[in-house]
N, CA and C of each residue as an Amber inpcrd file, in Angstrom:
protein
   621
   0.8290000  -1.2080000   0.0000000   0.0000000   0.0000000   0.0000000
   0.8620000   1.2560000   0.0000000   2.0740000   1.4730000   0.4650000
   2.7950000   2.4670000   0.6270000   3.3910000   2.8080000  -0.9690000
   3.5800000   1.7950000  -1.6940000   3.9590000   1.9560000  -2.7720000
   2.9040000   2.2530000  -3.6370000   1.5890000   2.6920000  -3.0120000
   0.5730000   2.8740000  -4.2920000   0.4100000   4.4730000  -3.8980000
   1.2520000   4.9630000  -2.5570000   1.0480000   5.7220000  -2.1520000
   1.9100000   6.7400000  -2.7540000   3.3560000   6.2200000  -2.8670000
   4.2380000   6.6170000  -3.6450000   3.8010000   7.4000000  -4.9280000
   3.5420000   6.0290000  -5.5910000   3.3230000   5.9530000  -6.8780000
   2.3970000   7.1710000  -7.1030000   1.0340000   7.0780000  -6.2980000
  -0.0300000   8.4420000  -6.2700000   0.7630000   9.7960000  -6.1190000
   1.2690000  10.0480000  -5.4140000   2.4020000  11.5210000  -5.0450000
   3.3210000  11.3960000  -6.6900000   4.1180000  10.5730000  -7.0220000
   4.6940000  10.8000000  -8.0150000   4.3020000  11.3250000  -9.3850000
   2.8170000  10.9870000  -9.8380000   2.4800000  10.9500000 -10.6920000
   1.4040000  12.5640000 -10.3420000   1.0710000  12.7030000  -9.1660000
   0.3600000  13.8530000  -8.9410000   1.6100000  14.8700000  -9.4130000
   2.9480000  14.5820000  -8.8320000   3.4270000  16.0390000  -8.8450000
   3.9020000  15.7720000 -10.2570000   4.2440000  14.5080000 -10.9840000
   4.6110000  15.3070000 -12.6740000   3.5910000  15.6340000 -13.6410000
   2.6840000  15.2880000 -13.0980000   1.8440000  14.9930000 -14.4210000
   0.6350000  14.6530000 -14.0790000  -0.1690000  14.7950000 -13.1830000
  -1.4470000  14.2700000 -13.2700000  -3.0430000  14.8830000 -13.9120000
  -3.4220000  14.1010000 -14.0190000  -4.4470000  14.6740000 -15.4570000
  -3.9200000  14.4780000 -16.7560000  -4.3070000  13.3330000 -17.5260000
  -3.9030000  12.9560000 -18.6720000  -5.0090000  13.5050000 -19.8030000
  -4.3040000  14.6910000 -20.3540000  -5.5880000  15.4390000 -21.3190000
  -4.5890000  15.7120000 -22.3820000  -5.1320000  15.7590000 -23.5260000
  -4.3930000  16.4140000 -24.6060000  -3.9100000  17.5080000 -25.1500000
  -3.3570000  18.1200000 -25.5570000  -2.6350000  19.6130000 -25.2340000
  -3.7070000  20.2100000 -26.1100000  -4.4250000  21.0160000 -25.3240000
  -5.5760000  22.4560000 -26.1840000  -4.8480000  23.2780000 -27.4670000
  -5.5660000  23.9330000 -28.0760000  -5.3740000  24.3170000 -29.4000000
  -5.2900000  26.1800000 -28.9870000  -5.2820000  26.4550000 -27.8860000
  -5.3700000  27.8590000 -27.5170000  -4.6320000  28.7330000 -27.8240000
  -4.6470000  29.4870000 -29.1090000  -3.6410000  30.5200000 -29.0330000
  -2.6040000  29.6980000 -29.9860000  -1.7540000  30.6790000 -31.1070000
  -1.0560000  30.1230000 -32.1040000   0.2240000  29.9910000 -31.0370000
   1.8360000  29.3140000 -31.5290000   2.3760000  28.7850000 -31.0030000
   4.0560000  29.3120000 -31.2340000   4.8680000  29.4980000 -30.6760000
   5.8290000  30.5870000 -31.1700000   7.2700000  29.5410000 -30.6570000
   7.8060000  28.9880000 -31.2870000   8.9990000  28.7160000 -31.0720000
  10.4670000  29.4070000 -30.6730000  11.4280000  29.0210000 -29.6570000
  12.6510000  29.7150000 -30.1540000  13.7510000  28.5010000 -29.7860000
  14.6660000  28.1930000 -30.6920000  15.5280000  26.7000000 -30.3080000
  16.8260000  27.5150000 -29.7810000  17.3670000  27.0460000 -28.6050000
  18.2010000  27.2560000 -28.0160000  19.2200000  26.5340000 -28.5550000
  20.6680000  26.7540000 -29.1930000  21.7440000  26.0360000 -29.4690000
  22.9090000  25.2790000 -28.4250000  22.1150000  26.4680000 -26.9480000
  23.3880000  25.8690000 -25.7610000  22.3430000  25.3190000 -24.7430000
  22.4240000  24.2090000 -25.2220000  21.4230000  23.0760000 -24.4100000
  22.2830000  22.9500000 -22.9740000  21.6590000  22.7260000 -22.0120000
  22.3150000  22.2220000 -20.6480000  21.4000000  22.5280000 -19.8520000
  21.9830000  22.6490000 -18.3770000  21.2490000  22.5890000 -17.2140000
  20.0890000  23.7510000 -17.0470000  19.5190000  23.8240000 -16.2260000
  18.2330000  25.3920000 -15.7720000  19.5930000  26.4110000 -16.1810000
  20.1630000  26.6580000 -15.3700000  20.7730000  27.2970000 -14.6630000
  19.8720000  28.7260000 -13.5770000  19.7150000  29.9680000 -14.9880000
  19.4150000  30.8620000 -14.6630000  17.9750000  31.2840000 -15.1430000
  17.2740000  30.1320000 -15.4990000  16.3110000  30.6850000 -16.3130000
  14.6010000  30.4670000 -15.9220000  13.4960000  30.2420000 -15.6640000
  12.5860000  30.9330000 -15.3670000  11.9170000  29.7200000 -13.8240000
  12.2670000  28.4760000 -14.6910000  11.8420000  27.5290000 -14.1600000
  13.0210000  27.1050000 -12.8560000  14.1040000  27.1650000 -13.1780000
  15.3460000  27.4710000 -11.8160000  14.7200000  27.2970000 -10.5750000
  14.0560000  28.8390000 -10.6070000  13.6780000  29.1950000  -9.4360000
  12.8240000  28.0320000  -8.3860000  12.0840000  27.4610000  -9.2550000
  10.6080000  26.5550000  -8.7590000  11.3430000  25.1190000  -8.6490000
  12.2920000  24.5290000  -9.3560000  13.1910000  23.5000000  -9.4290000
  13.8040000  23.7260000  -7.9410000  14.5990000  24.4540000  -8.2490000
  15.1760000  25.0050000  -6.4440000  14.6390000  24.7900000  -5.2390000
  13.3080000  25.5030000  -5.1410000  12.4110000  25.5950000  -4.1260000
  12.1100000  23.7730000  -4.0210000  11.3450000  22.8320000  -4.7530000
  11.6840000  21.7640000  -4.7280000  12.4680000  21.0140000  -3.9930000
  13.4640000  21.0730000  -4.6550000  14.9280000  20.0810000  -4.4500000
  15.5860000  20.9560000  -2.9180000  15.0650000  22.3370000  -2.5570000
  15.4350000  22.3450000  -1.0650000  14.7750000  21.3480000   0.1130000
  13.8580000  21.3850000  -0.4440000  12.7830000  19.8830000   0.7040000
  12.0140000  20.9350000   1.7840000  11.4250000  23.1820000   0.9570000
  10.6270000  23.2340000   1.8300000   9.8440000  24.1510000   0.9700000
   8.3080000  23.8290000   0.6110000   7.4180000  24.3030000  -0.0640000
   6.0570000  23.8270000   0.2400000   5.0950000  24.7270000  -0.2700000
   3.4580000  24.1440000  -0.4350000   3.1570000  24.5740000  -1.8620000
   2.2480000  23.9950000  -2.5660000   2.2830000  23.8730000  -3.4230000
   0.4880000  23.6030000  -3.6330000  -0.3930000  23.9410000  -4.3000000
  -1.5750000  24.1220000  -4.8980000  -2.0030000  24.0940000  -6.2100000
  -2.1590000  22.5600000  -6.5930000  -2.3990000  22.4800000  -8.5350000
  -3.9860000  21.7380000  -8.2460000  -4.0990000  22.1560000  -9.7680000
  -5.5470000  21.5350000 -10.3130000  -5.2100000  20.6690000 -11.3080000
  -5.4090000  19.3390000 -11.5070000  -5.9950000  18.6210000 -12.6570000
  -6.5680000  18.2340000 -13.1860000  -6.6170000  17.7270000 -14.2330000
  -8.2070000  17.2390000 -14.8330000  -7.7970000  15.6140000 -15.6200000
  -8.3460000  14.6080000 -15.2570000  -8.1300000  13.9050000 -16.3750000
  -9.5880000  12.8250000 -16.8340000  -9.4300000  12.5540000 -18.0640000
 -10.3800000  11.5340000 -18.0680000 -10.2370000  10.5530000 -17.9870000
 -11.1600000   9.3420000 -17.4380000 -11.2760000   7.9590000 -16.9020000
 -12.2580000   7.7250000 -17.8880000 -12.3800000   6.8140000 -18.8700000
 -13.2070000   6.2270000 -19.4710000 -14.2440000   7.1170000 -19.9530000
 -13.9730000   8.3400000 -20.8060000 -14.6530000   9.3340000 -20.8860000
 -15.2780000  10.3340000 -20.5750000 -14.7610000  10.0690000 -19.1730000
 -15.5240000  11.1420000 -17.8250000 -14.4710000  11.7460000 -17.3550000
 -14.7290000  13.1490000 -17.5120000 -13.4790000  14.0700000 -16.9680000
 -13.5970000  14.2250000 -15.6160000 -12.4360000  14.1590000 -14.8760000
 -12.5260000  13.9390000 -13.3510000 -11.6430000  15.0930000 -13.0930000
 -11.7230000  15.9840000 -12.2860000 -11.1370000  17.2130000 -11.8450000
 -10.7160000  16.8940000 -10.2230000  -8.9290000  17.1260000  -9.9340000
  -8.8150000  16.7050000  -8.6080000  -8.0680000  17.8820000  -8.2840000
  -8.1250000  18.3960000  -7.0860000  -7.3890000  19.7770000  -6.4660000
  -6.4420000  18.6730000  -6.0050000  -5.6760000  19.9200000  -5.4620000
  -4.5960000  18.8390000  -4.4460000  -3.4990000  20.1380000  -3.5580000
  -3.4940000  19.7010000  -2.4560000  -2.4650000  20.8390000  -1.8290000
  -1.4390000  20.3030000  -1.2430000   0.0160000  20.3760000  -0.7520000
   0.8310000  19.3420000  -1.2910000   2.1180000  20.1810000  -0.3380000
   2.3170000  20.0070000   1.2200000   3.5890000  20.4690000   1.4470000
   4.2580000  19.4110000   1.8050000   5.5640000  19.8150000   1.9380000
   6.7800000  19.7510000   2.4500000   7.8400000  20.6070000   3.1820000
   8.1940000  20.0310000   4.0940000   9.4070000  20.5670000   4.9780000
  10.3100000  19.4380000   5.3310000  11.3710000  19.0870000   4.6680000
  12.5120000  18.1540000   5.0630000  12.0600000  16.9330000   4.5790000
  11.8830000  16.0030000   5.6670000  11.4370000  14.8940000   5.5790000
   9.7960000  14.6750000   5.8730000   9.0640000  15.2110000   5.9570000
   7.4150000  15.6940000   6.5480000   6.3970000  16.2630000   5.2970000
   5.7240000  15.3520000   4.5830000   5.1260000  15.8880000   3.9460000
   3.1450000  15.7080000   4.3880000   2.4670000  16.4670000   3.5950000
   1.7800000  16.7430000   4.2690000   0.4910000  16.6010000   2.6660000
  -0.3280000  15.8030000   2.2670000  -1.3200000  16.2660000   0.8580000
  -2.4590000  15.9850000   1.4300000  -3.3410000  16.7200000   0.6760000
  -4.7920000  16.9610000   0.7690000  -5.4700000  16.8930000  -1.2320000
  -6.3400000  15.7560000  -1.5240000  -7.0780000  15.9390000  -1.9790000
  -8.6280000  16.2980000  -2.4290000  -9.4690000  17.0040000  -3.2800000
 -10.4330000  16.9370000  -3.2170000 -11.0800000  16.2010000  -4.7770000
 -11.8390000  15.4740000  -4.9630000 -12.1870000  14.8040000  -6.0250000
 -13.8540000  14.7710000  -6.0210000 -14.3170000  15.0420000  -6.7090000
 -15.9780000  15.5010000  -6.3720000 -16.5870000  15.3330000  -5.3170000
 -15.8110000  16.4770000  -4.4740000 -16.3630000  16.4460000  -3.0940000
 -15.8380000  16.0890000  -2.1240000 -15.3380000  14.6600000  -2.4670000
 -14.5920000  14.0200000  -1.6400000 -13.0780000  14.2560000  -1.2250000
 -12.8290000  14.7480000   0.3800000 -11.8280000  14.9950000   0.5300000
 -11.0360000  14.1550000   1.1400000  -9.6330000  13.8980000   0.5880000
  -8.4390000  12.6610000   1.1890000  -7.3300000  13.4590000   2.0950000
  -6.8740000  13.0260000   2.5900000  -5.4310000  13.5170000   3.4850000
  -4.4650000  12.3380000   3.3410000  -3.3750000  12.6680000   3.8080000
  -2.5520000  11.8990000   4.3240000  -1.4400000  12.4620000   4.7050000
  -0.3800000  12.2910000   5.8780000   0.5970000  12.6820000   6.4390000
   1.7720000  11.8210000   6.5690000   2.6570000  12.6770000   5.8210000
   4.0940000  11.2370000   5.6970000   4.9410000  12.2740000   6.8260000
   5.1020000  11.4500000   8.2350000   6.2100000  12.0770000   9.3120000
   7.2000000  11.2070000  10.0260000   8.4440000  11.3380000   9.9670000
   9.4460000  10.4490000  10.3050000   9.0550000   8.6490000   9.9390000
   8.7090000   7.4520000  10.3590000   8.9060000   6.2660000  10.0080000
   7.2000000   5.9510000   9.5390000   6.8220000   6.7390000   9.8440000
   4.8510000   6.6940000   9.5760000   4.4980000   7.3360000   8.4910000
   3.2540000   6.5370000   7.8470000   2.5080000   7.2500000   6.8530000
   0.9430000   7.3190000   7.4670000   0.4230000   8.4370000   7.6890000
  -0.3200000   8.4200000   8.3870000  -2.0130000   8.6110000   7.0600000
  -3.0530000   8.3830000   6.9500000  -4.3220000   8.1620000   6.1680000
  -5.1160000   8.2530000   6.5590000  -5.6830000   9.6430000   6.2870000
  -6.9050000  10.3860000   7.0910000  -8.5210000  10.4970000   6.9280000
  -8.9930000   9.7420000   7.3180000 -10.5270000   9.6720000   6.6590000
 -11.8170000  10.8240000   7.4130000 -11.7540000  11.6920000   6.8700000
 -12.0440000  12.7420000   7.7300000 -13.3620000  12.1600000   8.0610000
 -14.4130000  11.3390000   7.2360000 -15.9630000  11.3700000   7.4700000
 -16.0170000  10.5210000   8.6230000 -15.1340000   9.6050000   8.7050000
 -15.2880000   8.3850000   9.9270000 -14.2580000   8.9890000  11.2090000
 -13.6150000   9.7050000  10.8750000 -12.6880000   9.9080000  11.6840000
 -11.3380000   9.2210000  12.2380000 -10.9830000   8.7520000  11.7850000
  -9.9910000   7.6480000  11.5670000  -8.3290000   8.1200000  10.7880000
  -7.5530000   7.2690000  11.5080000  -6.3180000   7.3610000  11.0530000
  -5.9440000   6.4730000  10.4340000  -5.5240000   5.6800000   9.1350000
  -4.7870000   4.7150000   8.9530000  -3.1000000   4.9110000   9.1800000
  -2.3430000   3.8450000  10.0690000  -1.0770000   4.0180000  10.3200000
  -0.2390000   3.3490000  10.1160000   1.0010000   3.4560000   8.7680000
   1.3350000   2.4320000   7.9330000   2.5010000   2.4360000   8.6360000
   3.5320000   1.8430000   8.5060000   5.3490000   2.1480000   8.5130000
   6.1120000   2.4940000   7.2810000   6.7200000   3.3110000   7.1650000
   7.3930000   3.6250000   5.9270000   8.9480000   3.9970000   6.2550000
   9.7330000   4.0700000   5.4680000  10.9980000   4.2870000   5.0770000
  11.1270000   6.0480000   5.1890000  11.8590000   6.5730000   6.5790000
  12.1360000   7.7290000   7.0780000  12.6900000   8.1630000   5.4520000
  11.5490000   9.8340000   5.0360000  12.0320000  10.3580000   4.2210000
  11.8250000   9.8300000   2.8160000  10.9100000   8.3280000   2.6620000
  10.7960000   8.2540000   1.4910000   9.5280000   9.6070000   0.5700000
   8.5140000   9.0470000   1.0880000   7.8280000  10.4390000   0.2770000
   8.1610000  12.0830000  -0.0610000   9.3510000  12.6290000   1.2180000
  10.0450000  13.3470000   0.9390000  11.0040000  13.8350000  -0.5700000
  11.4170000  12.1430000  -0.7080000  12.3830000  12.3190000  -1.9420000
  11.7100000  12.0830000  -3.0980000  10.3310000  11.9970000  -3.0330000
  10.0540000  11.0820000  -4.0870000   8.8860000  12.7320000  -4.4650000
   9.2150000  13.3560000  -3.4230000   8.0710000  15.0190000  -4.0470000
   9.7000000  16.0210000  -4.4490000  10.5690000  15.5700000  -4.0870000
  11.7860000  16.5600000  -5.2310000  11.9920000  15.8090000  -6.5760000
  12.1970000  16.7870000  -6.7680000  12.3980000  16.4240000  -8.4010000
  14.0270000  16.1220000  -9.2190000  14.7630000  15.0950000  -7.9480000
  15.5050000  15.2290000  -8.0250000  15.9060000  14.1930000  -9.3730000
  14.5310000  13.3090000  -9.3670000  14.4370000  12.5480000 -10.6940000
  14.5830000  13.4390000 -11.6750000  14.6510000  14.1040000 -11.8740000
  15.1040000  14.6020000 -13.1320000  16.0310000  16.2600000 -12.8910000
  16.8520000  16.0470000 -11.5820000  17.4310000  17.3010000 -11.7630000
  18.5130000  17.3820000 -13.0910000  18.5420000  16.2890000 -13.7950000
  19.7360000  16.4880000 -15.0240000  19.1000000  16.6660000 -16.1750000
  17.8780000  17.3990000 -15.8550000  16.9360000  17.5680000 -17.7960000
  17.6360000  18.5470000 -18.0260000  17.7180000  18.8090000 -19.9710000
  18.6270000  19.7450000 -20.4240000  17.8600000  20.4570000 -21.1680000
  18.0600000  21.6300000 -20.7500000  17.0550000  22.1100000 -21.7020000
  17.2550000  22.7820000 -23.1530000  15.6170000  22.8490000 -23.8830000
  16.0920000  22.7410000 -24.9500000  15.7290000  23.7880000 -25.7800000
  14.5240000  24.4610000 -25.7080000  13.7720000  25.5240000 -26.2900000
  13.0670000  26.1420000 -25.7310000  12.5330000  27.4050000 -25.8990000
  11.6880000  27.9790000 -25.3620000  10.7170000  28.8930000 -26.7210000
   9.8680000  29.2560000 -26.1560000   8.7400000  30.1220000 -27.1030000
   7.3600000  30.1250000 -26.3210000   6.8270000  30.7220000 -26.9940000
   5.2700000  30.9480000 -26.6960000   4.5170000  29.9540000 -26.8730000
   3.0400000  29.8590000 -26.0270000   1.9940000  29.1330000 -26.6920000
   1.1210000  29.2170000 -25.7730000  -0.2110000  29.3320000 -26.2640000
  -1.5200000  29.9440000 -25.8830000  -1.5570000  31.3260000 -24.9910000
  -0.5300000  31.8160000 -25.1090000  -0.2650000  33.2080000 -24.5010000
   0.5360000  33.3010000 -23.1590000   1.1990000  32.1970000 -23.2040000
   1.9520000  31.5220000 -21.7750000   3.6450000  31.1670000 -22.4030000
   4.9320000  31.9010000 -21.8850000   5.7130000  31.5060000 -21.9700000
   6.5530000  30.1580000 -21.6700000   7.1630000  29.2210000 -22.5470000
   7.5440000  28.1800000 -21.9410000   8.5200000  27.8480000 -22.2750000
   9.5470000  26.8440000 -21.5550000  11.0980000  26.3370000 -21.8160000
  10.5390000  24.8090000 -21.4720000  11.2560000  24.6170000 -22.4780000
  11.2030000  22.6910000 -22.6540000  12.5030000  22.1670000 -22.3850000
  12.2370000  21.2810000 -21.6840000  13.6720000  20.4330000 -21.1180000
  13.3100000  18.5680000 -21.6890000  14.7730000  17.8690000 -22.1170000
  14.4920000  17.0190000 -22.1720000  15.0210000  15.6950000 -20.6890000
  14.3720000  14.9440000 -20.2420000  14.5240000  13.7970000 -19.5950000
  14.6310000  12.3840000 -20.0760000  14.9930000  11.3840000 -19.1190000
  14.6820000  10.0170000 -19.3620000  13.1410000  10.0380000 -19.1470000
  12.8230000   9.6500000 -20.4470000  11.1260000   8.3630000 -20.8910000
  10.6040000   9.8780000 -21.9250000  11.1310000  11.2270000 -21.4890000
  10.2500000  12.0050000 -22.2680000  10.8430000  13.5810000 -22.3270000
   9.9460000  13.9410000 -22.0130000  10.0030000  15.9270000 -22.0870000
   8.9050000  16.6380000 -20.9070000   9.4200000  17.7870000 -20.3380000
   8.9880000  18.7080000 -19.4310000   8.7820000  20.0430000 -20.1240000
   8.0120000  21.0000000 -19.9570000   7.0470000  22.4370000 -20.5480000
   7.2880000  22.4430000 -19.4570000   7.4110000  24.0520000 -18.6710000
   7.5010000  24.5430000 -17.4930000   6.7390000  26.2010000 -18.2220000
   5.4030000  26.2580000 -18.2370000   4.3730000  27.3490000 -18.6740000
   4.5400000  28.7140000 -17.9100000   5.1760000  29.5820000 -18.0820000
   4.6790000  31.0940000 -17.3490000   4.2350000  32.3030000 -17.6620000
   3.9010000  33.2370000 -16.5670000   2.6910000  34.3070000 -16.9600000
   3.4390000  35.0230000 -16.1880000   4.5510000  36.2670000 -16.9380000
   6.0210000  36.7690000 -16.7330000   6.6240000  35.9980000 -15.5170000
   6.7950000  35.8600000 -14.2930000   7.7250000  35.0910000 -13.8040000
   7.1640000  33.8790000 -12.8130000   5.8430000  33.8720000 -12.8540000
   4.8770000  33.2590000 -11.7990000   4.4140000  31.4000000 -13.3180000
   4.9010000  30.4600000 -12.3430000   4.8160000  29.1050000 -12.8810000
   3.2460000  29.1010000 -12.6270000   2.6020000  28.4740000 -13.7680000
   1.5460000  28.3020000 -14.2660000   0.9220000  26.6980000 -14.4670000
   1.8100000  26.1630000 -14.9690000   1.7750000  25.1270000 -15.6810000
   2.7390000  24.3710000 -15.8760000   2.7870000  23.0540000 -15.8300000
   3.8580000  21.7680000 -15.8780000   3.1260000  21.1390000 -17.1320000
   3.5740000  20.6490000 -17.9720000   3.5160000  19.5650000 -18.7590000
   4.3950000  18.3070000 -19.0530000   4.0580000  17.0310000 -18.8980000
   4.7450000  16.0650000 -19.5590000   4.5780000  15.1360000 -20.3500000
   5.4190000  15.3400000 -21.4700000   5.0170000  14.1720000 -22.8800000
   6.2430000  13.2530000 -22.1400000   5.2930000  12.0180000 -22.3410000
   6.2520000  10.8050000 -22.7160000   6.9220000  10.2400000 -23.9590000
   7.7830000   9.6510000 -23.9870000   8.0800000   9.2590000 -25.1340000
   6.8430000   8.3110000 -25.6450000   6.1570000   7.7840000 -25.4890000
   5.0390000   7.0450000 -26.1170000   4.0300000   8.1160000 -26.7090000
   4.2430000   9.7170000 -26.1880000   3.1680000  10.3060000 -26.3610000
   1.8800000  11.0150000 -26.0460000   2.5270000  10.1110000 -24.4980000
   0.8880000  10.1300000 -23.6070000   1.4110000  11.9090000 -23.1990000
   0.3740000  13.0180000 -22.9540000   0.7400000  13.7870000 -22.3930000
   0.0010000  13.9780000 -20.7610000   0.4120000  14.4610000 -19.7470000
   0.1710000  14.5870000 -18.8910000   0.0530000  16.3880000 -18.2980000
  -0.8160000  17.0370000 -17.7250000  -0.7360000  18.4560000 -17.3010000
  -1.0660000  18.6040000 -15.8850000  -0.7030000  19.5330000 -15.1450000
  -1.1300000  19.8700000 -14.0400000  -0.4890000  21.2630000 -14.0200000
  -2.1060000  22.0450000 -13.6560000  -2.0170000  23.8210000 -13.1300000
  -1.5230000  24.0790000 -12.0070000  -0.7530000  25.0130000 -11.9640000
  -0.1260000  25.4940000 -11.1510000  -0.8970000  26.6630000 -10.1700000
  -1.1860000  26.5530000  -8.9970000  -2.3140000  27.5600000  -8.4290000
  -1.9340000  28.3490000  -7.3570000  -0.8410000  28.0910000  -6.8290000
  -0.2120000  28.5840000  -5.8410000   1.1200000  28.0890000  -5.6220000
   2.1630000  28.6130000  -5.5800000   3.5370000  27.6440000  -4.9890000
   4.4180000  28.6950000  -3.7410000   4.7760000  28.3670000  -3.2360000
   5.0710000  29.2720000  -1.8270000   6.0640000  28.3230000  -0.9470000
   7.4060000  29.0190000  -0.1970000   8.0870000  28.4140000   0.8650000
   6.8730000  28.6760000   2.1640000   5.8430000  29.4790000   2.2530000
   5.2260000  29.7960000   3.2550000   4.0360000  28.5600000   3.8540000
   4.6810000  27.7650000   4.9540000   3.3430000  26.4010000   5.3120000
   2.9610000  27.2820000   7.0200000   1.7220000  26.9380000   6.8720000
   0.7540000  27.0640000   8.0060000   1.3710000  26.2670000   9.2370000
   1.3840000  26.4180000  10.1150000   1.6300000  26.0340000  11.4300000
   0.6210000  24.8140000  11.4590000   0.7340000  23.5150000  11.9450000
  -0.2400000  22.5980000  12.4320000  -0.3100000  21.9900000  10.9970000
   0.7100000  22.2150000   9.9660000   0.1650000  21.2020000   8.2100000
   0.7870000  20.0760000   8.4080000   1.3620000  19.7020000   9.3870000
   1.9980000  18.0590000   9.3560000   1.6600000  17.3660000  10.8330000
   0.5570000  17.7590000  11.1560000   0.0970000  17.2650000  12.6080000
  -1.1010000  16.5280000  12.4360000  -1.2820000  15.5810000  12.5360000
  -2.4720000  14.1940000  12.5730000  -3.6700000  15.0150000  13.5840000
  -5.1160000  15.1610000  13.4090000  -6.0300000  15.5800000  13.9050000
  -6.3680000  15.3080000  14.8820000  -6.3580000  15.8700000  15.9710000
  -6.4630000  15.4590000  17.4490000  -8.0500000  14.7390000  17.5400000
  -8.6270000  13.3770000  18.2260000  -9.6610000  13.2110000  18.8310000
  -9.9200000  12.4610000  17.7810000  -9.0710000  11.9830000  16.4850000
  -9.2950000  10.6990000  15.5240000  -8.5940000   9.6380000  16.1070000
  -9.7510000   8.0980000  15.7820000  -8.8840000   6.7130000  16.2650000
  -8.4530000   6.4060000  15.0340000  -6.3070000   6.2290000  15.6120000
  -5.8120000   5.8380000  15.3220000  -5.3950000   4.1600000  15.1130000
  -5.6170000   3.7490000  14.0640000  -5.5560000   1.7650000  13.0800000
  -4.4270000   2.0470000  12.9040000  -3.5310000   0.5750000  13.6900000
  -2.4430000   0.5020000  12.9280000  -2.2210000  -0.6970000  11.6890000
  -1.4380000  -0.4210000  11.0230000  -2.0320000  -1.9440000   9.6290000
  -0.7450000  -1.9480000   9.2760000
């Protein structure tokens, strides 16, 4: 179960919502000849914040399941090793709290904790993006009225979308094609006091 848990966080923060790239707005290329690291350039900044291990973070996705578009919020911190997500999916809201050797699974309607054991710091590493701190990037230009720099990775490619210096948008094509998006709605070093603390007066299951 921890590994489906993983797997859920991983795929939320590259890519979740599998939709096809919109037709919005004509499309403006520019190919960069000195391919390499971020360094200094728009997306840096948000890579950084990341790979320090302290941010919150607020995206929207959308994807469809068998023809039905499913729209999931998601709010998403970290500090060190302590992460902290909240989903909402029509209506329905999920938690869960990854803190030192525990993964903690919050069922707000019953009140209940599920309390797993996990590997100190795995969900930590697995919300930096350190999987791909070696994408190189490759181009940048316009499209749908949103500036973007494309980097390439192992299995595919990263779009990092902005609206002058404020991240908007993530995209990822795979090499098969599939594309993946998630909006960018808020990103901030600033977390609330009490975002990695299990809800007082819920019974705690251990499993």
């Amino acid at each position: 179960m921890k590994r489906i848990f993983k797997g859920f966080l991983i795929v939320l923060l590259l890519a979740v919502g599998l939709s096809g790239c919109g037709g919005n707005g004509g499309t403006k290329e520019t190919e960069n000849k000195d391919s390499g690291q971020a360094g200094t350039r728009l997306s840096e900044a948000y890579a950084k914040m990341m790979n320090d291990g302290k941010y919150l973070m607020e995206v929207v996705t959308t994807t469809e399941v068998d023809g039905v578009a499913m729209r999931i919020e998601m709010t998403m911190a970290v500090d060190g090793d302590d992460v902290a997500i909240t989903t909402v999916n029509g209506g329905v809201t999920s938690s869960m709290i990854s803190k030192g050797d525990k993964l903690y699974v919050i069922d707000e309607a019953s009140k209940t904790v599920l309390v797993m054991k996990q590997s100190v710091g795995e969900l930590s590493e697995a919300a930096k993006t350190s999987e791909v701190s070696g994408l190189n990037f490759t181009k940048s230009g316009q499209e749908g009225g949103l500036q973007y720099e494309e980097y390439t990775t192992d299995g595919g490619k990263i779009l990092y979308y902005f609206e002058g210096a404020n991240l908007k948008k993530i995209k990822y094509v795979a090499e098969d094609g599939s594309v993946s998006e998630m909006e960018i709605i808020r990103m901030t070093k600033d977390i609330p006091a009490g975002t990695f603390e299990v809800p007082a007066g819920y019974q705690l299951i251990e499993v």
